mmCIF file of C-alpha atoms in Angstrom:
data_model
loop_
_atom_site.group_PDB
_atom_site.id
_atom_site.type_symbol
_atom_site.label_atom_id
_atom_site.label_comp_id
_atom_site.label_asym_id
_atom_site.label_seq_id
_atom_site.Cartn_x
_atom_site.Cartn_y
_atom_site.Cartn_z
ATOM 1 C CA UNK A 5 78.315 84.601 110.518
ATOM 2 C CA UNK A 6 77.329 85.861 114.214
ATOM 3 C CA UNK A 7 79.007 81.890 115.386
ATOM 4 C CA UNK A 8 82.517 83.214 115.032
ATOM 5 C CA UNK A 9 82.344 86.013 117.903
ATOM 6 C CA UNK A 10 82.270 82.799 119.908
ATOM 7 C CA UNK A 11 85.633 82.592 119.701
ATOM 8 C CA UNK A 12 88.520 84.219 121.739
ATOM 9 C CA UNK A 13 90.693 84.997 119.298
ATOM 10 C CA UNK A 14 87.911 86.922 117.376
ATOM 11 C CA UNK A 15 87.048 89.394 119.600
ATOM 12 C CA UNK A 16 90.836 90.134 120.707
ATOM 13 C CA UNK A 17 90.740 90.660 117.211
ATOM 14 C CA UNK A 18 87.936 93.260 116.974
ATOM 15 C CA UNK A 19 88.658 95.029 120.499
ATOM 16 C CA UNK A 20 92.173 95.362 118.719
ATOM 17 C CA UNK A 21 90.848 96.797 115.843
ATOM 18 C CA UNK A 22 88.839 99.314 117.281
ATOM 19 C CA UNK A 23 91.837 99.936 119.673
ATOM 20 C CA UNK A 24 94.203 100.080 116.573
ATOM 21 C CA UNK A 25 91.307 102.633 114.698
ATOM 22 C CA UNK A 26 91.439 105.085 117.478
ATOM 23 C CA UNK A 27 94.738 105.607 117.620
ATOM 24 C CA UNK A 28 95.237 105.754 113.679
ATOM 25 C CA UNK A 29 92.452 108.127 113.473
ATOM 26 C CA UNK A 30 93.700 110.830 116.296
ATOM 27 C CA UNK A 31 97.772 110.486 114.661
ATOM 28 C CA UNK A 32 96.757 109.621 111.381
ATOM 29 C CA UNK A 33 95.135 113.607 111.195
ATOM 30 C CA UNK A 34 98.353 115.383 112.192
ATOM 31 C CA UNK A 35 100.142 113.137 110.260
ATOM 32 C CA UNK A 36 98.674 114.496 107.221
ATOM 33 C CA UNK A 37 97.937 118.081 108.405
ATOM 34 C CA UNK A 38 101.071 118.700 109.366
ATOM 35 C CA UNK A 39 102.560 116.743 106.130
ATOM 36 C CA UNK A 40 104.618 114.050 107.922
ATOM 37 C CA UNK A 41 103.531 110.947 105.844
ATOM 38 C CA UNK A 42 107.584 110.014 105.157
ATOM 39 C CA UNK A 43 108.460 110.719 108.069
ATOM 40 C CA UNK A 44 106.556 108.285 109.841
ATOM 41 C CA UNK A 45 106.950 105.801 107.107
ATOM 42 C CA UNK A 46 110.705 106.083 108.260
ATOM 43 C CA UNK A 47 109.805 105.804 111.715
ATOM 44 C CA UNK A 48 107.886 103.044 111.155
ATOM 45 C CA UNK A 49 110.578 100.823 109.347
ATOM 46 C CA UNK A 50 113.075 101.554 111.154
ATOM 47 C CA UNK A 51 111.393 100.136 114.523
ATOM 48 C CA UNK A 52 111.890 96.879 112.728
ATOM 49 C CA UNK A 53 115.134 97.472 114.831
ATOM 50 C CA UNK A 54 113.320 96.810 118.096
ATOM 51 C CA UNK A 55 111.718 93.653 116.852
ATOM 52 C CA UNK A 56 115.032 92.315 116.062
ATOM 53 C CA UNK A 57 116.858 93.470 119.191
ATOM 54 C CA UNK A 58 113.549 92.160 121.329
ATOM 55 C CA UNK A 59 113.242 88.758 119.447
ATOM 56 C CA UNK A 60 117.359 88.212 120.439
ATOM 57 C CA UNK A 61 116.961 89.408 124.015
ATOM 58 C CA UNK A 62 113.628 87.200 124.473
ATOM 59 C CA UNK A 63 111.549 90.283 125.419
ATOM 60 C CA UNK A 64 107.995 91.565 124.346
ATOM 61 C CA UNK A 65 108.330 92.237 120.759
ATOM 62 C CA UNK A 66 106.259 95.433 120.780
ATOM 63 C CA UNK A 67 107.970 96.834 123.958
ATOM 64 C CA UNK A 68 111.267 96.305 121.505
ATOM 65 C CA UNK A 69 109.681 98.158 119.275
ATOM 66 C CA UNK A 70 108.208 100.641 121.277
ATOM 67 C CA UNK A 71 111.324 101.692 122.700
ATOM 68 C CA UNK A 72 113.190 101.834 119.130
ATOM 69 C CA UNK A 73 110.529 103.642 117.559
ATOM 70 C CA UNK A 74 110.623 106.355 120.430
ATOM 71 C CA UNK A 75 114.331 106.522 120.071
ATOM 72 C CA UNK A 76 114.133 107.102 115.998
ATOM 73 C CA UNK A 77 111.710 109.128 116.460
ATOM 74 C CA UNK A 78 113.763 111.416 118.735
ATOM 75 C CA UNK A 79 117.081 111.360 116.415
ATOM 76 C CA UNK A 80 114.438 112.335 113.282
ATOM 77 C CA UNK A 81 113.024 115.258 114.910
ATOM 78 C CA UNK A 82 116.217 116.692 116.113
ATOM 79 C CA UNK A 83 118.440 115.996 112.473
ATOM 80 C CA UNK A 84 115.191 117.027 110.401
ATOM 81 C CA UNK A 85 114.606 120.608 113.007
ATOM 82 C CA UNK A 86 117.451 122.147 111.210
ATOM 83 C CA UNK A 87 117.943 120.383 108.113
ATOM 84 C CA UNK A 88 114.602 119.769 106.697
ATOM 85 C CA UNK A 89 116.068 120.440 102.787
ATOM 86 C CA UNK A 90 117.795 116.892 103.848
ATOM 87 C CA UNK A 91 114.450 114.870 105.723
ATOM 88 C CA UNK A 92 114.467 112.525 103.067
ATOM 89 C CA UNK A 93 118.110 111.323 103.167
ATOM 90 C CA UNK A 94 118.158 111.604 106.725
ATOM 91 C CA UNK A 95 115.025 109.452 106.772
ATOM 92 C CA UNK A 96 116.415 106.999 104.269
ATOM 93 C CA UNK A 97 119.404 106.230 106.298
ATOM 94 C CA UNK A 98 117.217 105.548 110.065
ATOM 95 C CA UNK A 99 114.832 103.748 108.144
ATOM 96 C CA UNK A 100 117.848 101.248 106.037
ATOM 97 C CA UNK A 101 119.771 101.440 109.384
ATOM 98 C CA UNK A 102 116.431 99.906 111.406
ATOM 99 C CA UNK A 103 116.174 97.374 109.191
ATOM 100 C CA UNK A 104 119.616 96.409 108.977
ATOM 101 C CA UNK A 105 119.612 96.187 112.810
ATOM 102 C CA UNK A 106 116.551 94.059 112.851
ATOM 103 C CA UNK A 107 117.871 91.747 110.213
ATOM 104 C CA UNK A 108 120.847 91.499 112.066
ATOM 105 C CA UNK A 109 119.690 90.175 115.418
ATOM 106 C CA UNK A 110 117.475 87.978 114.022
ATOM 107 C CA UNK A 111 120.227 86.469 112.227
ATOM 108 C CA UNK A 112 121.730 85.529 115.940
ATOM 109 C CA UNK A 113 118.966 84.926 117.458
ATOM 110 C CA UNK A 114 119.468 81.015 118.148
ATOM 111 C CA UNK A 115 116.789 78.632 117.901
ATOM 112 C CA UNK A 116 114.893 81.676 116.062
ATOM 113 C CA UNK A 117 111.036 80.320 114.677
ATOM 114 C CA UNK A 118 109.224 83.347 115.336
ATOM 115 C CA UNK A 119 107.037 84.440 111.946
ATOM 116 C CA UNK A 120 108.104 88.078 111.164
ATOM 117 C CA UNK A 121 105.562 88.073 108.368
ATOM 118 C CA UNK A 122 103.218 88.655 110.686
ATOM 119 C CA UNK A 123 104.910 91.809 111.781
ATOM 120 C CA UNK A 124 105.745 92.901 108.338
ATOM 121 C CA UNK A 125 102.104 92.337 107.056
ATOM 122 C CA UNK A 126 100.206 92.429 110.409
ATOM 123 C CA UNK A 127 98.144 89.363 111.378
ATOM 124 C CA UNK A 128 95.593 90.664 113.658
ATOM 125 C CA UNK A 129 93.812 87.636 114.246
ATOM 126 C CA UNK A 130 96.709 86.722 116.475
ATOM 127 C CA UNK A 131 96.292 89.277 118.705
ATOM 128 C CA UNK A 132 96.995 87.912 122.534
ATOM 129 C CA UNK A 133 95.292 89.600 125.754
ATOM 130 C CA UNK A 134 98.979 90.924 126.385
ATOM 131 C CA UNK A 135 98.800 93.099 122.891
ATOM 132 C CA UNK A 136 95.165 94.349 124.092
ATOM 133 C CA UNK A 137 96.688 95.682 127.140
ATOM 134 C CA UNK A 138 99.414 96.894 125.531
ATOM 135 C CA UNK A 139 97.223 99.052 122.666
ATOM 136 C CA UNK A 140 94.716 100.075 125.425
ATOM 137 C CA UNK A 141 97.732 102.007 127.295
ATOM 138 C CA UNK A 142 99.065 103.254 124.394
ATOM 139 C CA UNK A 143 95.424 104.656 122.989
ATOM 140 C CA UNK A 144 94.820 106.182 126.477
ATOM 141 C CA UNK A 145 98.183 108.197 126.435
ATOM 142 C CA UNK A 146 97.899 109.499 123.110
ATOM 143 C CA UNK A 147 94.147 110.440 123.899
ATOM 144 C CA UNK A 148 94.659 112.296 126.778
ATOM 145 C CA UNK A 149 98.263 114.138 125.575
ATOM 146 C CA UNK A 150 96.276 115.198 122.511
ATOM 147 C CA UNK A 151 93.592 116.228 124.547
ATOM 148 C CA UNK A 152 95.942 118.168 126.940
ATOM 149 C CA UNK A 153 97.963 119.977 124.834
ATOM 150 C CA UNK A 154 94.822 120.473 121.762
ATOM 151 C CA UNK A 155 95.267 123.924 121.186
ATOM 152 C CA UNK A 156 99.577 123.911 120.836
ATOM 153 C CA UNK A 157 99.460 120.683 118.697
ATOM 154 C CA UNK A 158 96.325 122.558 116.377
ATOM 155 C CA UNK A 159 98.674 125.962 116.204
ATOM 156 C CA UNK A 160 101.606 124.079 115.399
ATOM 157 C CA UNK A 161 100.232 121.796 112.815
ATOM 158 C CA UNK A 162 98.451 124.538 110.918
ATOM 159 C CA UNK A 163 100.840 127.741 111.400
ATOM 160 C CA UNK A 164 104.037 126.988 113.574
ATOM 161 C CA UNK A 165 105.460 130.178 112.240
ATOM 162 C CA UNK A 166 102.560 131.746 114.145
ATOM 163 C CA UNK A 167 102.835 129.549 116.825
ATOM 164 C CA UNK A 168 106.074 130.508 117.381
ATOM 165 C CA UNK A 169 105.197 134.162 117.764
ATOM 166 C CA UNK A 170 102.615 133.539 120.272
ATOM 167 C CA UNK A 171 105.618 131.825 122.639
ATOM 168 C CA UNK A 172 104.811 128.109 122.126
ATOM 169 C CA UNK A 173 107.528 125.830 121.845
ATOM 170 C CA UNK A 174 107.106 124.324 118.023
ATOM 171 C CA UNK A 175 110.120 122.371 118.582
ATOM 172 C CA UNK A 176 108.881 120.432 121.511
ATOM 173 C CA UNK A 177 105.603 119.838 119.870
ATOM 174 C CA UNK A 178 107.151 118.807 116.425
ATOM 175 C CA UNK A 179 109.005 116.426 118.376
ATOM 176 C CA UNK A 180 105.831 115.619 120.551
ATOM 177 C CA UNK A 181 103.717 114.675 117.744
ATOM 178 C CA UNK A 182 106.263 112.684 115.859
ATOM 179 C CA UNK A 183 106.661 110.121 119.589
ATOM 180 C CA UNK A 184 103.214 109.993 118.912
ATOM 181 C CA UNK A 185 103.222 109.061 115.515
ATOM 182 C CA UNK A 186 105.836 106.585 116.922
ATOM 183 C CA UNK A 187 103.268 105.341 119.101
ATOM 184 C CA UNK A 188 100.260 104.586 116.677
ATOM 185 C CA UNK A 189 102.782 102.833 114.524
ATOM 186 C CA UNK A 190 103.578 100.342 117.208
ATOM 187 C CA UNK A 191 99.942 99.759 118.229
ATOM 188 C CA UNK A 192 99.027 98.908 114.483
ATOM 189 C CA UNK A 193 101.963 96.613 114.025
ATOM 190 C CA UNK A 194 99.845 93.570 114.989
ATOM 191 C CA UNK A 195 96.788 94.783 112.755
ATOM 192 C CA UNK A 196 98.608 95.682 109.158
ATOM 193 C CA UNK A 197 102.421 95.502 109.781
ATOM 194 C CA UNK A 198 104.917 97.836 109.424
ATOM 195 C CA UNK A 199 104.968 97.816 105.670
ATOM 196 C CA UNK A 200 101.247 98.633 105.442
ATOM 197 C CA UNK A 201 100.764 100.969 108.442
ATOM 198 C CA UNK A 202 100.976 104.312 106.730
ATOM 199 C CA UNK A 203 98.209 103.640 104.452
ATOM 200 C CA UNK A 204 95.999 102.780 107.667
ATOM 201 C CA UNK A 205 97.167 106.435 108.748
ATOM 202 C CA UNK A 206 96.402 108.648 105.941
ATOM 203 C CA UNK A 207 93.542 106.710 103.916
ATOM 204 C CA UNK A 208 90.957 107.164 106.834
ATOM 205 C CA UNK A 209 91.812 111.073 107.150
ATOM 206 C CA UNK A 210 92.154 111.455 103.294
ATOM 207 C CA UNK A 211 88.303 110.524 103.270
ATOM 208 C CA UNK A 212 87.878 112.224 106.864
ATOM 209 C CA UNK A 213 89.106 115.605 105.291
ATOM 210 C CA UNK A 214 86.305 115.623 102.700
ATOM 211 C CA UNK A 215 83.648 115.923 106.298
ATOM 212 C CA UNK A 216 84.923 118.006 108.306
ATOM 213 C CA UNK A 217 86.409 121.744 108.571
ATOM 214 C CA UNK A 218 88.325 120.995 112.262
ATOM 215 C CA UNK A 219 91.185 119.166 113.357
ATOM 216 C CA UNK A 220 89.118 117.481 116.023
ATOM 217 C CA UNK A 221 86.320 116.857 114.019
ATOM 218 C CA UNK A 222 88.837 115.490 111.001
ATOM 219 C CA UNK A 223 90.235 113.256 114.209
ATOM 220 C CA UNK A 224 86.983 111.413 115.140
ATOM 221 C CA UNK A 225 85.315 111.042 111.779
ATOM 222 C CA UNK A 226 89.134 108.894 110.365
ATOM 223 C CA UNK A 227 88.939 107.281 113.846
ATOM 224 C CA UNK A 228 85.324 106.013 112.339
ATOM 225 C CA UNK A 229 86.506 105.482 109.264
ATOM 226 C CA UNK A 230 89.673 103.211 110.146
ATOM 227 C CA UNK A 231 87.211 100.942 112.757
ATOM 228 C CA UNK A 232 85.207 100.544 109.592
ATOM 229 C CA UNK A 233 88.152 99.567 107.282
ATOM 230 C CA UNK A 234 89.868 97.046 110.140
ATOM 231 C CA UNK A 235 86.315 95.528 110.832
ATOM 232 C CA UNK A 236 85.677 94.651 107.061
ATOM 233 C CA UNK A 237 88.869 93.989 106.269
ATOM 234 C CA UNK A 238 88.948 91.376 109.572
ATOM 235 C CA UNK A 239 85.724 89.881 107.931
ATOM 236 C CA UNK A 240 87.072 89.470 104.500
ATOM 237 C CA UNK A 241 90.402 88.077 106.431
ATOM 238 C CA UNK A 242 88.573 85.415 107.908
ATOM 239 C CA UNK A 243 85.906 84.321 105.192
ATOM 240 C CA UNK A 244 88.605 83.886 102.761
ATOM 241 C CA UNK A 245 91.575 82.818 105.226
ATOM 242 C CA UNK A 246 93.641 85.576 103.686
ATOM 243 C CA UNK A 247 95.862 88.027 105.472
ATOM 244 C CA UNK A 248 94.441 90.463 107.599
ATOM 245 C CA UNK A 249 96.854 93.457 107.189
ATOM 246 C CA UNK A 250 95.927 93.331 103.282
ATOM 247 C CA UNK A 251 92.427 92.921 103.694
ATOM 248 C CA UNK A 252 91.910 95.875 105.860
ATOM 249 C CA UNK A 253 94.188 98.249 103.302
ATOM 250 C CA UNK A 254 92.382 96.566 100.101
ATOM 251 C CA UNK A 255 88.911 97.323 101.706
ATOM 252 C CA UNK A 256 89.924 100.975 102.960
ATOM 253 C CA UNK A 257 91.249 101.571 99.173
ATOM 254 C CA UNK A 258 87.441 100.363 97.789
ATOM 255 C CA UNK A 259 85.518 102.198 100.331
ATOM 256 C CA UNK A 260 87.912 105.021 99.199
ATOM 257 C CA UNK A 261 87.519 104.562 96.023
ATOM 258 C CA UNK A 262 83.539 104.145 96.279
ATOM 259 C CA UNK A 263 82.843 107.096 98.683
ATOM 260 C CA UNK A 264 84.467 109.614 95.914
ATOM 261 C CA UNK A 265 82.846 108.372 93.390
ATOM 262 C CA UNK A 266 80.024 109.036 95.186
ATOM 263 C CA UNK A 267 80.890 112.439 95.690
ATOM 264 C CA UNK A 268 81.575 112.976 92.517
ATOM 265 C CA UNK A 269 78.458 111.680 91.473
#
């Protein structure tokens, strides 16, 4: 079993995944704390957009999607501020309108033969030292933003009505922690796709919640969690030559599924 660390694509894989876990387990918290699960699940379709526009205008897929992600995450926040009665329509229509984009340019892109399975489903295994460098960026901005601005993301995400009193800008950081959702979303593409990247987010902190009573604590235990989910899920990937993106949500759904009946128990 140890023979296949031998090879390159393996541990891209791995460093990815533990890359990938960080970042799922910092967002994936005030994603659910702060009840933004759609949200994000727009954001994340949508930035099928990018992919499209990047794969027609030959650049780096995830900087595409990057970019696209950031933007939709932008227009969410500011049409869901004020209207949040109407979040899911609003969210319907960015996340249709991404994916119509996306569909679009691939259409006209010529000579197109890139797989977009792979970034629908997430095929970690085929992870490149560009995508490392990529991830590694994006995990070290989101660590040290959430780091810097801890205490206004914690008020906010627990009482922003509160928050508000005490003269912190709930806007900003509503809109702050949804570029950041943005963010994890386009680090995970690679590992479970944009289809399956919201259950990497909340499944880890779902089980997190049950083991801790603080946000930061709640943060670190799902980061464990997810590493532990991608890792087995990368095994079972490449025993079985099955995808990857399943794998990792079918084994985070068992340990799930194990750990409360353990609980229970």
């Amino acid at each position: 079993m140890l023979e296949i660390l031998e090879y390159d694509f393996i541990q891209n894989a791995l460093l990815a995944g533990l890359l990938i876990s960080i970042a799922a387990g910092i967002i994936g918290s005030l994603v659910v704390v702060n009840k933004i699960t759609f949200l994000t699940g727009g954001i994340a379709h949508s930035s099928y957009g990018g992919i499209g526009i990047a794969i027609y205008l030959g650049l780096p897929v995830l900087f595409g999607a990057t970019v696209f992600a950031l933007i939709t995450a932008v227009i969410i926040a500011i049409l869901t501020l004020n209207n949040r009665n109407r979040a899911d329509a609003i969210i319907g229509m960015m996340w249709a309108f991404g994916m119509a984009i996306g569909i679009i340019f691939v259409d006209l892109t010529p000579g197109y033969n890139v797989d977009l399975m792979s970034y629908l489903f997430g095929s970690i295994i085929a992870v490149s030292s560009d995508d490392i460098i990529y991830m590694t960026v994006l995990d070290v901005f989101i660590v040290l933003i959430v780091m810097f601005f801890y205490k206004e993301i914690l008020a906010v995400s627990y009482d922003s009505e509160f928050a508000k009193l005490r003269g912190i800008n709930t806007k900003f950081f509503y809109t702050l922690i949804l570029v950041l959702a943005s963010l994890c979303v386009v680090a995970a593409i690679k590992a479970v796709g944009l289809i399956l990247v919201i259950a990497l987010l909340t499944i880890p902190t779902y089980l997190a919640e049950a083991f801790s009573n603080k946000l930061s604590q709640m943060m670190i235990i799902s980061s464990i969690f997810a590493s532990i989910f991608t890792l087995s899920g990368l095994v079972i990937s490449y025993l079985y030559d099955i995808s990857s993106g399943a794998s990792i949500i079918i084994s985070a759904v068992v340990i799930l599924t194990l750990v409360k009946l353990i609980k229970r128990k």
